[in-house]
PDB file of C-alpha atoms in Angstrom:
ATOM      1  CA  MET N   1       0.652 -26.547  -1.165  1.00 41.00           C
ATOM      2  CA  LEU N   2      -2.380 -24.280  -1.162  1.00 45.00           C
ATOM      3  CA  TYR N   3      -1.061 -21.972  -3.869  1.00 46.00           C
ATOM      4  CA  TRP N   4      -3.212 -20.907  -6.779  1.00 48.00           C
ATOM      5  CA  GLN N   5      -2.770 -22.648 -10.120  1.00 46.00           C
ATOM      6  CA  GLY N   6      -2.309 -20.813 -13.390  1.00 45.00           C
ATOM      7  CA  LEU N   7       0.086 -18.120 -12.240  1.00 47.00           C
ATOM      8  CA  PRO N   8       2.879 -17.192 -14.668  1.00 48.00           C
ATOM      9  CA  LYS N   9       6.398 -18.337 -13.975  1.00 45.00           C
ATOM     10  CA  GLU N  10       8.925 -15.741 -12.917  1.00 47.00           C
ATOM     11  CA  GLY N  11      10.768 -15.859 -16.213  1.00 43.00           C
ATOM     12  CA  ILE N  12       9.176 -12.469 -16.880  1.00 44.00           C
ATOM     13  CA  HIS N  13      10.979 -11.100 -13.842  1.00 48.00           C
ATOM     14  CA  THR N  14      12.377  -8.171 -15.836  1.00 64.00           C
ATOM     15  CA  SER N  15      13.609  -4.756 -14.807  1.00 80.00           C
ATOM     16  CA  MET N  16      10.301  -3.162 -15.812  1.00 89.00           C
ATOM     17  CA  TRP N  17       8.689  -4.262 -12.548  1.00 91.00           C
ATOM     18  CA  ILE N  18      11.333  -2.274 -10.663  1.00 90.00           C
ATOM     19  CA  ILE N  19      10.525   0.888 -12.618  1.00 93.00           C
ATOM     20  CA  TYR N  20       6.787   0.372 -12.142  1.00 95.00           C
ATOM     21  CA  THR N  21       7.224  -0.258  -8.410  1.00 94.00           C
ATOM     22  CA  LEU N  22       9.350   2.844  -7.848  1.00 94.00           C
ATOM     23  CA  LEU N  23       6.769   4.898  -9.754  1.00 95.00           C
ATOM     24  CA  THR N  24       4.097   3.337  -7.539  1.00 95.00           C
ATOM     25  CA  ALA N  25       6.017   4.351  -4.424  1.00 92.00           C
ATOM     26  CA  PHE N  26       6.616   7.898  -5.649  1.00 93.00           C
ATOM     27  CA  LEU N  27       2.989   8.444  -6.658  1.00 95.00           C
ATOM     28  CA  LEU N  28       1.687   7.031  -3.372  1.00 90.00           C
ATOM     29  CA  ALA N  29       4.004   9.324  -1.412  1.00 88.00           C
ATOM     30  CA  SER N  30       2.839  12.253  -3.546  1.00 91.00           C
ATOM     31  CA  SER N  31      -0.806  11.429  -2.881  1.00 90.00           C
ATOM     32  CA  ASP N  32      -0.132  11.046   0.841  1.00 86.00           C
ATOM     33  CA  ALA N  33       1.765  14.348   0.988  1.00 86.00           C
ATOM     34  CA  ILE N  34      -1.269  16.149  -0.420  1.00 88.00           C
ATOM     35  CA  THR N  35      -3.526  14.136   1.884  1.00 85.00           C
ATOM     36  CA  LYS N  36      -1.637  15.483   4.888  1.00 82.00           C
ATOM     37  CA  ASP N  37      -2.584  19.006   3.844  1.00 82.00           C
ATOM     38  CA  LEU N  38      -6.190  18.028   3.088  1.00 85.00           C
ATOM     39  CA  LEU N  39      -6.605  16.540   6.556  1.00 79.00           C
ATOM     40  CA  THR N  40      -6.187  20.032   7.996  1.00 81.00           C
ATOM     41  CA  ARG N  41      -9.435  20.998   6.238  1.00 81.00           C
ATOM     42  CA  TYR N  42     -11.444  17.774   5.935  1.00 80.00           C
ATOM     43  CA  SER N  43     -12.186  14.729   8.063  1.00 78.00           C
ATOM     44  CA  PRO N  44     -10.394  11.418   7.332  1.00 78.00           C
ATOM     45  CA  TRP N  45     -13.688   9.935   6.089  1.00 78.00           C
ATOM     46  CA  GLN N  46     -14.131  12.782   3.614  1.00 81.00           C
ATOM     47  CA  VAL N  47     -10.638  12.300   2.241  1.00 84.00           C
ATOM     48  CA  ILE N  48     -11.034   8.518   1.961  1.00 84.00           C
ATOM     49  CA  ARG N  49     -14.360   8.943   0.154  1.00 84.00           C
ATOM     50  CA  ALA N  50     -12.924  11.469  -2.275  1.00 86.00           C
ATOM     51  CA  ARG N  51      -9.767   9.417  -2.845  1.00 89.00           C
ATOM     52  CA  PHE N  52     -11.616   6.342  -4.106  1.00 90.00           C
ATOM     53  CA  LEU N  53     -14.531   8.004  -5.897  1.00 90.00           C
ATOM     54  CA  LEU N  54     -12.369  10.486  -7.790  1.00 92.00           C
ATOM     55  CA  ALA N  55      -9.696   7.863  -8.503  1.00 94.00           C
ATOM     56  CA  LEU N  56     -12.386   5.733 -10.143  1.00 94.00           C
ATOM     57  CA  VAL N  57     -13.179   8.596 -12.520  1.00 93.00           C
ATOM     58  CA  PHE N  58      -9.572   8.598 -13.717  1.00 95.00           C
ATOM     59  CA  LEU N  59      -9.383   4.796 -14.054  1.00 96.00           C
ATOM     60  CA  VAL N  60     -12.734   4.085 -15.753  1.00 96.00           C
ATOM     61  CA  PRO N  61     -11.418   4.701 -19.316  1.00 95.00           C
ATOM     62  CA  LEU N  62      -8.728   1.997 -19.021  1.00 95.00           C
ATOM     63  CA  PRO N  63     -10.857  -1.099 -19.842  1.00 94.00           C
ATOM     64  CA  PHE N  64     -12.355   0.717 -22.827  1.00 94.00           C
ATOM     65  CA  ILE N  65      -8.863   1.545 -24.097  1.00 94.00           C
ATOM     66  CA  TYR N  66      -7.153  -1.799 -23.383  1.00 92.00           C
ATOM     67  CA  GLY N  67     -10.185  -4.071 -23.644  1.00 93.00           C
ATOM     68  CA  PHE N  68     -12.270  -6.148 -21.259  1.00 94.00           C
ATOM     69  CA  PRO N  69     -10.661  -9.507 -20.421  1.00 95.00           C
ATOM     70  CA  THR N  70     -12.570 -12.764 -20.114  1.00 94.00           C
ATOM     71  CA  LEU N  71     -13.065 -13.362 -16.411  1.00 94.00           C
ATOM     72  CA  ASP N  72     -12.895 -16.919 -15.093  1.00 95.00           C
ATOM     73  CA  THR N  73     -13.952 -18.471 -11.800  1.00 96.00           C
ATOM     74  CA  THR N  74     -10.517 -17.945 -10.266  1.00 96.00           C
ATOM     75  CA  PHE N  75     -10.762 -14.200 -10.803  1.00 96.00           C
ATOM     76  CA  TRP N  76     -14.130 -13.962  -9.088  1.00 96.00           C
ATOM     77  CA  LEU N  77     -12.961 -16.110  -6.184  1.00 96.00           C
ATOM     78  CA  ALA N  78      -9.874 -13.941  -5.665  1.00 96.00           C
ATOM     79  CA  ALA N  79     -11.728 -10.649  -6.124  1.00 94.00           C
ATOM     80  CA  GLY N  80     -14.594 -11.830  -3.943  1.00 93.00           C
ATOM     81  CA  ALA N  81     -12.240 -12.795  -1.129  1.00 95.00           C
ATOM     82  CA  ASP N  82     -10.235  -9.586  -1.486  1.00 93.00           C
ATOM     83  CA  LEU N  83     -13.065  -7.074  -1.012  1.00 90.00           C
ATOM     84  CA  PRO N  84     -14.216  -7.998   2.524  1.00 92.00           C
ATOM     85  CA  LEU N  85     -10.590  -8.203   3.648  1.00 94.00           C
ATOM     86  CA  GLU N  86      -9.845  -4.742   2.234  1.00 88.00           C
ATOM     87  CA  ILE N  87     -12.884  -3.339   4.044  1.00 86.00           C
ATOM     88  CA  LEU N  88     -11.831  -5.044   7.277  1.00 91.00           C
ATOM     89  CA  ALA N  89      -8.290  -3.677   6.926  1.00 89.00           C
ATOM     90  CA  LEU N  90      -9.608  -0.156   6.350  1.00 82.00           C
ATOM     91  CA  LEU N  91     -11.876  -0.311   9.401  1.00 83.00           C
ATOM     92  CA  LEU N  92      -9.101  -1.726  11.592  1.00 87.00           C
ATOM     93  CA  TYR N  93      -6.680   0.915  10.315  1.00 82.00           C
ATOM     94  CA  LEU N  94      -9.031   3.761  11.178  1.00 76.00           C
ATOM     95  CA  LYS N  95      -9.780   2.209  14.567  1.00 81.00           C
ATOM     96  CA  ALA N  96      -6.068   1.792  15.281  1.00 80.00           C
ATOM     97  CA  ILE N  97      -5.195   5.425  14.606  1.00 72.00           C
ATOM     98  CA  ASP N  98      -8.244   6.477  16.617  1.00 72.00           C
ATOM     99  CA  VAL N  99      -7.380   4.589  19.817  1.00 75.00           C
ATOM    100  CA  SER N 100      -3.568   4.877  19.786  1.00 67.00           C
ATOM    101  CA  PRO N 101      -0.919   7.471  18.830  1.00 67.00           C
ATOM    102  CA  LEU N 102       0.274   7.272  15.224  1.00 62.00           C
ATOM    103  CA  SER N 103       3.884   6.929  16.371  1.00 61.00           C
ATOM    104  CA  LEU N 104       3.017   3.700  18.184  1.00 63.00           C
ATOM    105  CA  SER N 105       0.722   2.132  15.596  1.00 68.00           C
ATOM    106  CA  LEU N 106       1.968   3.031  12.094  1.00 69.00           C
ATOM    107  CA  PRO N 107       5.388   1.327  12.449  1.00 72.00           C
ATOM    108  CA  PHE N 108       3.659  -2.040  12.462  1.00 76.00           C
ATOM    109  CA  LEU N 109       2.596  -1.637   8.830  1.00 79.00           C
ATOM    110  CA  SER N 110       6.283  -2.260   8.117  1.00 78.00           C
ATOM    111  CA  PHE N 111       5.753  -5.924   8.979  1.00 82.00           C
ATOM    112  CA  THR N 112       3.663  -6.745   5.885  1.00 86.00           C
ATOM    113  CA  PRO N 113       6.736  -7.933   3.898  1.00 86.00           C
ATOM    114  CA  LEU N 114       7.618 -10.316   6.731  1.00 85.00           C
ATOM    115  CA  PHE N 115       4.132 -11.817   6.679  1.00 89.00           C
ATOM    116  CA  LEU N 116       4.401 -12.099   2.886  1.00 90.00           C
ATOM    117  CA  LEU N 117       7.303 -14.515   3.263  1.00 87.00           C
ATOM    118  CA  LEU N 118       4.740 -16.939   4.694  1.00 89.00           C
ATOM    119  CA  THR N 119       1.505 -16.037   2.901  1.00 92.00           C
ATOM    120  CA  SER N 120       3.067 -15.771  -0.583  1.00 92.00           C
ATOM    121  CA  ARG N 121       4.655 -19.170  -0.162  1.00 90.00           C
ATOM    122  CA  ILE N 122       1.383 -20.762   0.945  1.00 92.00           C
ATOM    123  CA  MET N 123      -0.935 -18.978  -1.496  1.00 93.00           C
ATOM    124  CA  LEU N 124       1.293 -18.570  -4.565  1.00 92.00           C
ATOM    125  CA  GLY N 125       4.123 -21.029  -4.045  1.00 90.00           C
ATOM    126  CA  GLU N 126       6.685 -18.203  -4.117  1.00 88.00           C
ATOM    127  CA  HIS N 127      10.220 -18.695  -2.851  1.00 86.00           C
ATOM    128  CA  VAL N 128      12.746 -15.935  -2.226  1.00 84.00           C
ATOM    129  CA  SER N 129      16.501 -16.101  -2.647  1.00 87.00           C
ATOM    130  CA  THR N 130      18.874 -15.526   0.255  1.00 89.00           C
ATOM    131  CA  GLN N 131      19.847 -12.157  -1.218  1.00 88.00           C
ATOM    132  CA  ALA N 132      16.206 -11.101  -1.506  1.00 85.00           C
ATOM    133  CA  LEU N 133      15.523 -12.279   2.044  1.00 89.00           C
ATOM    134  CA  ILE N 134      18.334 -10.081   3.382  1.00 91.00           C
ATOM    135  CA  GLY N 135      16.968  -7.193   1.317  1.00 88.00           C
ATOM    136  CA  ILE N 136      13.440  -7.699   2.655  1.00 86.00           C
ATOM    137  CA  LEU N 137      14.692  -7.770   6.244  1.00 88.00           C
ATOM    138  CA  ALA N 138      16.688  -4.584   5.593  1.00 86.00           C
ATOM    139  CA  MET N 139      13.597  -2.897   4.125  1.00 82.00           C
ATOM    140  CA  VAL N 140      11.471  -3.905   7.123  1.00 81.00           C
ATOM    141  CA  ALA N 141      14.097  -2.711   9.605  1.00 81.00           C
ATOM    142  CA  GLY N 142      14.645   0.527   7.686  1.00 79.00           C
ATOM    143  CA  SER N 143      10.970   1.387   7.351  1.00 74.00           C
ATOM    144  CA  TYR N 144      10.441   0.597  11.033  1.00 74.00           C
ATOM    145  CA  LEU N 145      13.317   2.893  12.049  1.00 73.00           C
ATOM    146  CA  LEU N 146      12.000   5.680   9.822  1.00 68.00           C
ATOM    147  CA  GLN N 147       8.541   5.533  11.330  1.00 64.00           C
ATOM    148  CA  VAL N 148       9.661   5.382  14.954  1.00 62.00           C
ATOM    149  CA  GLY N 149      12.108   8.253  14.555  1.00 56.00           C
ATOM    150  CA  ARG N 150       9.846  10.545  16.554  1.00 51.00           C
ATOM    151  CA  VAL N 151       9.272   8.225  19.495  1.00 51.00           C
ATOM    152  CA  ARG N 152      11.157   9.879  22.331  1.00 52.00           C
ATOM    153  CA  GLU N 153      10.950   6.854  24.594  1.00 54.00           C
ATOM    154  CA  GLY N 154      13.139   4.777  22.280  1.00 59.00           C
ATOM    155  CA  LEU N 155      13.093   2.479  19.271  1.00 59.00           C
ATOM    156  CA  VAL N 156      11.508  -0.416  21.158  1.00 63.00           C
ATOM    157  CA  GLU N 157       8.608   1.662  22.455  1.00 61.00           C
ATOM    158  CA  PRO N 158       6.225   0.543  19.661  1.00 60.00           C
ATOM    159  CA  ILE N 159       7.094  -3.097  20.450  1.00 63.00           C
ATOM    160  CA  LYS N 160       6.285  -2.505  24.115  1.00 65.00           C
ATOM    161  CA  ALA N 161       3.073  -0.842  22.971  1.00 58.00           C
ATOM    162  CA  LEU N 162       1.839  -4.188  21.642  1.00 61.00           C
ATOM    163  CA  ILE N 163       1.134  -5.144  25.235  1.00 69.00           C
ATOM    164  CA  ARG N 164      -0.659  -2.003  26.379  1.00 69.00           C
ATOM    165  CA  GLU N 165      -1.860  -0.251  23.191  1.00 70.00           C
ATOM    166  CA  ARG N 166      -4.840  -1.783  21.425  1.00 79.00           C
ATOM    167  CA  GLY N 167      -4.120   0.269  18.312  1.00 77.00           C
ATOM    168  CA  ALA N 168      -0.666  -1.271  17.907  1.00 77.00           C
ATOM    169  CA  MET N 169      -2.099  -4.783  17.856  1.00 84.00           C
ATOM    170  CA  LEU N 170      -4.854  -3.715  15.455  1.00 88.00           C
ATOM    171  CA  MET N 171      -2.279  -2.249  13.060  1.00 84.00           C
ATOM    172  CA  LEU N 172      -0.285  -5.473  13.182  1.00 86.00           C
ATOM    173  CA  GLY N 173      -3.498  -7.201  12.146  1.00 92.00           C
ATOM    174  CA  VAL N 174      -3.832  -4.751   9.252  1.00 90.00           C
ATOM    175  CA  ALA N 175      -0.293  -5.603   8.136  1.00 89.00           C
ATOM    176  CA  PHE N 176      -1.161  -9.308   8.120  1.00 95.00           C
ATOM    177  CA  ILE N 177      -4.387  -8.736   6.174  1.00 96.00           C
ATOM    178  CA  TYR N 178      -2.448  -6.748   3.572  1.00 92.00           C
ATOM    179  CA  SER N 179      -0.087  -9.701   3.158  1.00 93.00           C
ATOM    180  CA  ILE N 180      -3.124 -11.767   2.144  1.00 96.00           C
ATOM    181  CA  THR N 181      -4.830  -9.168  -0.075  1.00 95.00           C
ATOM    182  CA  SER N 182      -1.576  -8.557  -1.962  1.00 93.00           C
ATOM    183  CA  ASN N 183      -1.548 -12.218  -2.993  1.00 95.00           C
ATOM    184  CA  LEU N 184      -5.236 -12.175  -3.883  1.00 96.00           C
ATOM    185  CA  GLY N 185      -4.589  -9.108  -6.015  1.00 94.00           C
ATOM    186  CA  LYS N 186      -1.807 -10.947  -7.844  1.00 94.00           C
ATOM    187  CA  VAL N 187      -4.175 -13.814  -8.627  1.00 95.00           C
ATOM    188  CA  ALA N 188      -6.944 -11.476  -9.804  1.00 96.00           C
ATOM    189  CA  ILE N 189      -4.539  -9.520 -12.017  1.00 95.00           C
ATOM    190  CA  THR N 190      -3.131 -12.697 -13.559  1.00 94.00           C
ATOM    191  CA  HIS N 191      -6.645 -13.887 -14.400  1.00 95.00           C
ATOM    192  CA  SER N 192      -7.731 -10.560 -15.925  1.00 95.00           C
ATOM    193  CA  SER N 193      -5.366  -7.691 -16.778  1.00 95.00           C
ATOM    194  CA  PRO N 194      -3.561  -4.983 -14.782  1.00 95.00           C
ATOM    195  CA  GLN N 195      -5.601  -2.188 -16.351  1.00 95.00           C
ATOM    196  CA  PHE N 196      -8.914  -3.927 -15.766  1.00 96.00           C
ATOM    197  CA  PHE N 197      -8.185  -4.881 -12.171  1.00 96.00           C
ATOM    198  CA  ALA N 198      -7.030  -1.351 -11.339  1.00 95.00           C
ATOM    199  CA  THR N 199     -10.451  -0.106 -12.432  1.00 96.00           C
ATOM    200  CA  PHE N 200     -12.326  -3.019 -10.860  1.00 95.00           C
ATOM    201  CA  PHE N 201     -10.661  -2.515  -7.481  1.00 92.00           C
ATOM    202  CA  ALA N 202     -11.300   1.236  -7.601  1.00 92.00           C
ATOM    203  CA  LEU N 203     -14.967   0.511  -8.358  1.00 92.00           C
ATOM    204  CA  GLU N 204     -15.198  -1.860  -5.391  1.00 89.00           C
ATOM    205  CA  MET N 205     -13.665   0.655  -3.000  1.00 88.00           C
ATOM    206  CA  ALA N 206     -15.740   3.509  -4.448  1.00 88.00           C
ATOM    207  CA  LEU N 207     -18.904   1.550  -3.658  1.00 85.00           C
ATOM    208  CA  VAL N 208     -17.597   1.057  -0.134  1.00 81.00           C
ATOM    209  CA  ALA N 209     -16.872   4.788   0.086  1.00 80.00           C
ATOM    210  CA  LEU N 210     -20.464   5.563  -0.868  1.00 78.00           C
ATOM    211  CA  VAL N 211     -21.792   3.790   2.201  1.00 72.00           C
ATOM    212  CA  ILE N 212     -19.536   5.755   4.547  1.00 66.00           C
ATOM    213  CA  PRO N 213     -21.883   7.840   6.725  1.00 63.00           C
ATOM    214  CA  TYR N 214     -22.041  11.534   5.860  1.00 61.00           C
ATOM    215  CA  HIS N 215     -21.420  14.114   8.533  1.00 58.00           C
ATOM    216  CA  LYS N 216     -22.202  17.787   8.750  1.00 57.00           C
ATOM    217  CA  GLY N 217     -20.016  19.747   6.357  1.00 55.00           C
ATOM    218  CA  ASP N 218     -19.013  16.729   4.244  1.00 58.00           C
ATOM    219  CA  LYS N 219     -20.773  17.961   1.118  1.00 54.00           C
ATOM    220  CA  LYS N 220     -18.276  20.773   0.629  1.00 54.00           C
ATOM    221  CA  VAL N 221     -15.875  18.134  -0.762  1.00 50.00           C
ATOM    222  CA  TRP N 222     -18.110  17.571  -3.762  1.00 52.00           C
ATOM    223  CA  LYS N 223     -17.994  21.179  -4.904  1.00 56.00           C
ATOM    224  CA  LEU N 224     -14.554  20.222  -6.238  1.00 58.00           C
ATOM    225  CA  LYS N 225     -13.220  23.720  -5.711  1.00 65.00           C
ATOM    226  CA  ASP N 226     -10.229  22.245  -3.944  1.00 76.00           C
ATOM    227  CA  LYS N 227      -7.799  21.315  -6.712  1.00 86.00           C
ATOM    228  CA  ALA N 228      -5.619  19.546  -4.166  1.00 88.00           C
ATOM    229  CA  MET N 229      -8.385  16.971  -3.709  1.00 89.00           C
ATOM    230  CA  ILE N 230      -8.406  16.190  -7.428  1.00 91.00           C
ATOM    231  CA  LEU N 231      -4.614  16.037  -7.603  1.00 93.00           C
ATOM    232  CA  MET N 232      -4.514  13.715  -4.599  1.00 92.00           C
ATOM    233  CA  ALA N 233      -6.969  11.343  -6.295  1.00 93.00           C
ATOM    234  CA  LEU N 234      -5.103  11.504  -9.625  1.00 95.00           C
ATOM    235  CA  PHE N 235      -1.831  10.516  -7.984  1.00 96.00           C
ATOM    236  CA  PHE N 236      -3.610   7.735  -6.092  1.00 94.00           C
ATOM    237  CA  ALA N 237      -5.205   6.409  -9.299  1.00 96.00           C
ATOM    238  CA  LEU N 238      -1.865   6.409 -11.129  1.00 97.00           C
ATOM    239  CA  HIS N 239      -0.229   4.767  -8.122  1.00 95.00           C
ATOM    240  CA  PHE N 240      -2.659   1.881  -8.246  1.00 94.00           C
ATOM    241  CA  LEU N 241      -2.315   1.471 -12.019  1.00 95.00           C
ATOM    242  CA  PHE N 242       1.460   1.122 -11.733  1.00 96.00           C
ATOM    243  CA  HIS N 243       0.942  -1.113  -8.684  1.00 95.00           C
ATOM    244  CA  THR N 244      -1.047  -3.589 -10.776  1.00 95.00           C
ATOM    245  CA  LEU N 245       1.431  -3.373 -13.665  1.00 95.00           C
ATOM    246  CA  ALA N 246       4.322  -4.157 -11.310  1.00 94.00           C
ATOM    247  CA  LEU N 247       2.455  -6.937  -9.519  1.00 93.00           C
ATOM    248  CA  ASN N 248       1.685  -8.555 -12.860  1.00 92.00           C
ATOM    249  CA  LEU N 249       5.416  -8.881 -13.606  1.00 92.00           C
ATOM    250  CA  ALA N 250       7.006  -9.546 -10.223  1.00 90.00           C
ATOM    251  CA  ARG N 251       6.788 -11.824  -7.239  1.00 90.00           C
ATOM    252  CA  VAL N 252       4.563 -10.342  -4.562  1.00 92.00           C
ATOM    253  CA  SER N 253       7.232 -10.980  -1.932  1.00 87.00           C
ATOM    254  CA  TYR N 254       9.664  -8.807  -3.955  1.00 87.00           C
ATOM    255  CA  MET N 255       7.352  -6.060  -5.191  1.00 91.00           C
ATOM    256  CA  ILE N 256       5.609  -5.114  -1.938  1.00 89.00           C
ATOM    257  CA  PRO N 257       8.832  -4.587   0.065  1.00 85.00           C
ATOM    258  CA  LEU N 258      10.256  -2.409  -2.719  1.00 87.00           C
ATOM    259  CA  LYS N 259       7.044  -0.391  -2.724  1.00 88.00           C
ATOM    260  CA  ARG N 260       7.923   0.585   0.856  1.00 82.00           C
ATOM    261  CA  THR N 261      10.339   3.111  -0.653  1.00 82.00           C
ATOM    262  CA  SER N 262       7.255   5.333  -0.600  1.00 82.00           C
ATOM    263  CA  ILE N 263       8.290   6.013   3.001  1.00 77.00           C
ATOM    264  CA  LEU N 264      11.599   7.419   1.741  1.00 78.00           C
ATOM    265  CA  PHE N 265       9.798   9.703  -0.685  1.00 82.00           C
ATOM    266  CA  GLY N 266       7.453  10.648   2.144  1.00 79.00           C
ATOM    267  CA  VAL N 267      10.380  11.728   4.320  1.00 74.00           C
ATOM    268  CA  LEU N 268      11.670  13.929   1.500  1.00 78.00           C
ATOM    269  CA  TYR N 269       8.224  15.449   0.997  1.00 78.00           C
ATOM    270  CA  GLY N 270       7.994  16.100   4.722  1.00 74.00           C
ATOM    271  CA  ARG N 271      11.257  17.977   4.666  1.00 73.00           C
ATOM    272  CA  ILE N 272      10.578  19.956   1.473  1.00 77.00           C
ATOM    273  CA  LEU N 273       6.873  20.778   1.898  1.00 76.00           C
ATOM    274  CA  TYR N 274       6.362  20.774   5.649  1.00 67.00           C
ATOM    275  CA  LYS N 275       9.876  21.624   6.907  1.00 66.00           C
ATOM    276  CA  GLU N 276       9.908  18.536   9.100  1.00 59.00           C
ATOM    277  CA  GLU N 277      13.036  18.034  11.158  1.00 60.00           C
ATOM    278  CA  GLU N 278      14.776  14.905  12.469  1.00 60.00           C
ATOM    279  CA  ILE N 279      16.103  14.000   9.015  1.00 60.00           C
ATOM    280  CA  LYS N 280      19.477  13.031  10.492  1.00 60.00           C
ATOM    281  CA  GLU N 281      17.779  10.733  12.988  1.00 59.00           C
ATOM    282  CA  ARG N 282      16.152   8.911  10.082  1.00 66.00           C
ATOM    283  CA  LEU N 283      19.349   8.519   8.063  1.00 67.00           C
ATOM    284  CA  LEU N 284      20.024   4.972   9.331  1.00 73.00           C
ATOM    285  CA  GLY N 285      16.535   3.818   8.436  1.00 73.00           C
ATOM    286  CA  ALA N 286      16.772   5.431   5.005  1.00 75.00           C
ATOM    287  CA  SER N 287      20.163   3.827   4.368  1.00 79.00           C
ATOM    288  CA  LEU N 288      18.839   0.392   5.294  1.00 80.00           C
ATOM    289  CA  MET N 289      15.870   0.847   2.971  1.00 78.00           C
ATOM    290  CA  VAL N 290      18.069   1.893   0.050  1.00 80.00           C
ATOM    291  CA  ALA N 291      20.382  -1.072   0.629  1.00 85.00           C
ATOM    292  CA  GLY N 292      17.408  -3.409   0.906  1.00 84.00           C
ATOM    293  CA  ALA N 293      15.853  -2.016  -2.269  1.00 81.00           C
ATOM    294  CA  LEU N 294      19.087  -2.630  -4.186  1.00 81.00           C
ATOM    295  CA  LEU N 295      19.381  -6.187  -2.887  1.00 84.00           C
ATOM    296  CA  ILE N 296      15.787  -7.008  -3.836  1.00 84.00           C
ATOM    297  CA  SER N 297      16.066  -5.353  -7.256  1.00 75.00           C
ATOM    298  CA  LEU N 298      19.197  -7.335  -8.135  1.00 75.00           C
ATOM    299  CA  ALA N 299      18.077 -10.611  -6.561  1.00 75.00           C
ATOM    300  CA  PRO N 300      17.550 -13.716  -8.719  1.00 71.00           C
TER     301      PRO N 300
END
C-alpha cells in the first residue's frame, strides 16, 4: 500500500462531519450563486482573484486564535504536492470552459467521487462499505443528471462529447486531479490543524491569484464598492473552513461525495434568485442525490 502513515483511525467518524459537510455545501452554493451575478460585471479572472485574496483576509485570524501547530515533514510533502496540482486543475478548468460549452464539460466534475474510490484507497488506505458505495454511486448519478438537465440532445450527450469535445476530456482530468488533492488535503490537515490549513491553503491560492495577469478594467474590483464581492469571498472562506473541519473527521471518500449536495442548493438558488426553470426535469437527479447522501451519512 502507498497510503500515508499517521492518519487517525475512523473511530472519530461522528455525526459532526455530516453537519460540517452540509454547511460546506450550503456555503459553497451561496458563494457560487453570488459569483454568477458577479460574472455579469467582472471577468472570471477578476472574480477568482478576489475570491482567494479576500477569503484570505477572513481566514488569517484563525491561526492566531487557535494556535500554530508544529509542522512535520509529512505536512510539507503533502502541501508541496498539493499546490502545483491545484494550479494545474484551475488552469485546466478555465481552459475546459473556454473551449467547450458548460453543459458538456461541467457534468464530468461529478466523477471525482468515483476516482476517490481508487485514489483514497491507494493514498490513505480507505475502504468503503457496500452501503456507502451505493450511496456514492447514487450521488454521482444524481449530480450528473442535475448538470445535464439542460442538454437538449439527451443525457448521454456529455459522454459522446468526450470523443469530440476537448473541454469535456479536460474537465474529466480536473475531476481526477481533485480526487488526488482531496487526499493530500486530508494528510496536510491531519499533520497540522483544520484552522491552520484553511488559512495556509488560502494563502497559497492568494499568491497564485496575485500572478494572474491584469487586464484593462480589473482594478475596479479593488475599490471594494461591490458588497457582493465581499460577501462572495466571506461565504467561500467559511466554506473552506468547514471543509477542513469535516475532512479532519471523516473519510475523504465519504465527505467529498456528500459535499456534492452543493449542487442541490445551487438548483434551489437558481430557482429562487434567477427564476431558472426545468426544476421538474432535475427532480430525478435531486432525488438520487438525497438518497445517496442519506446512505453515505448512515454508512458504517
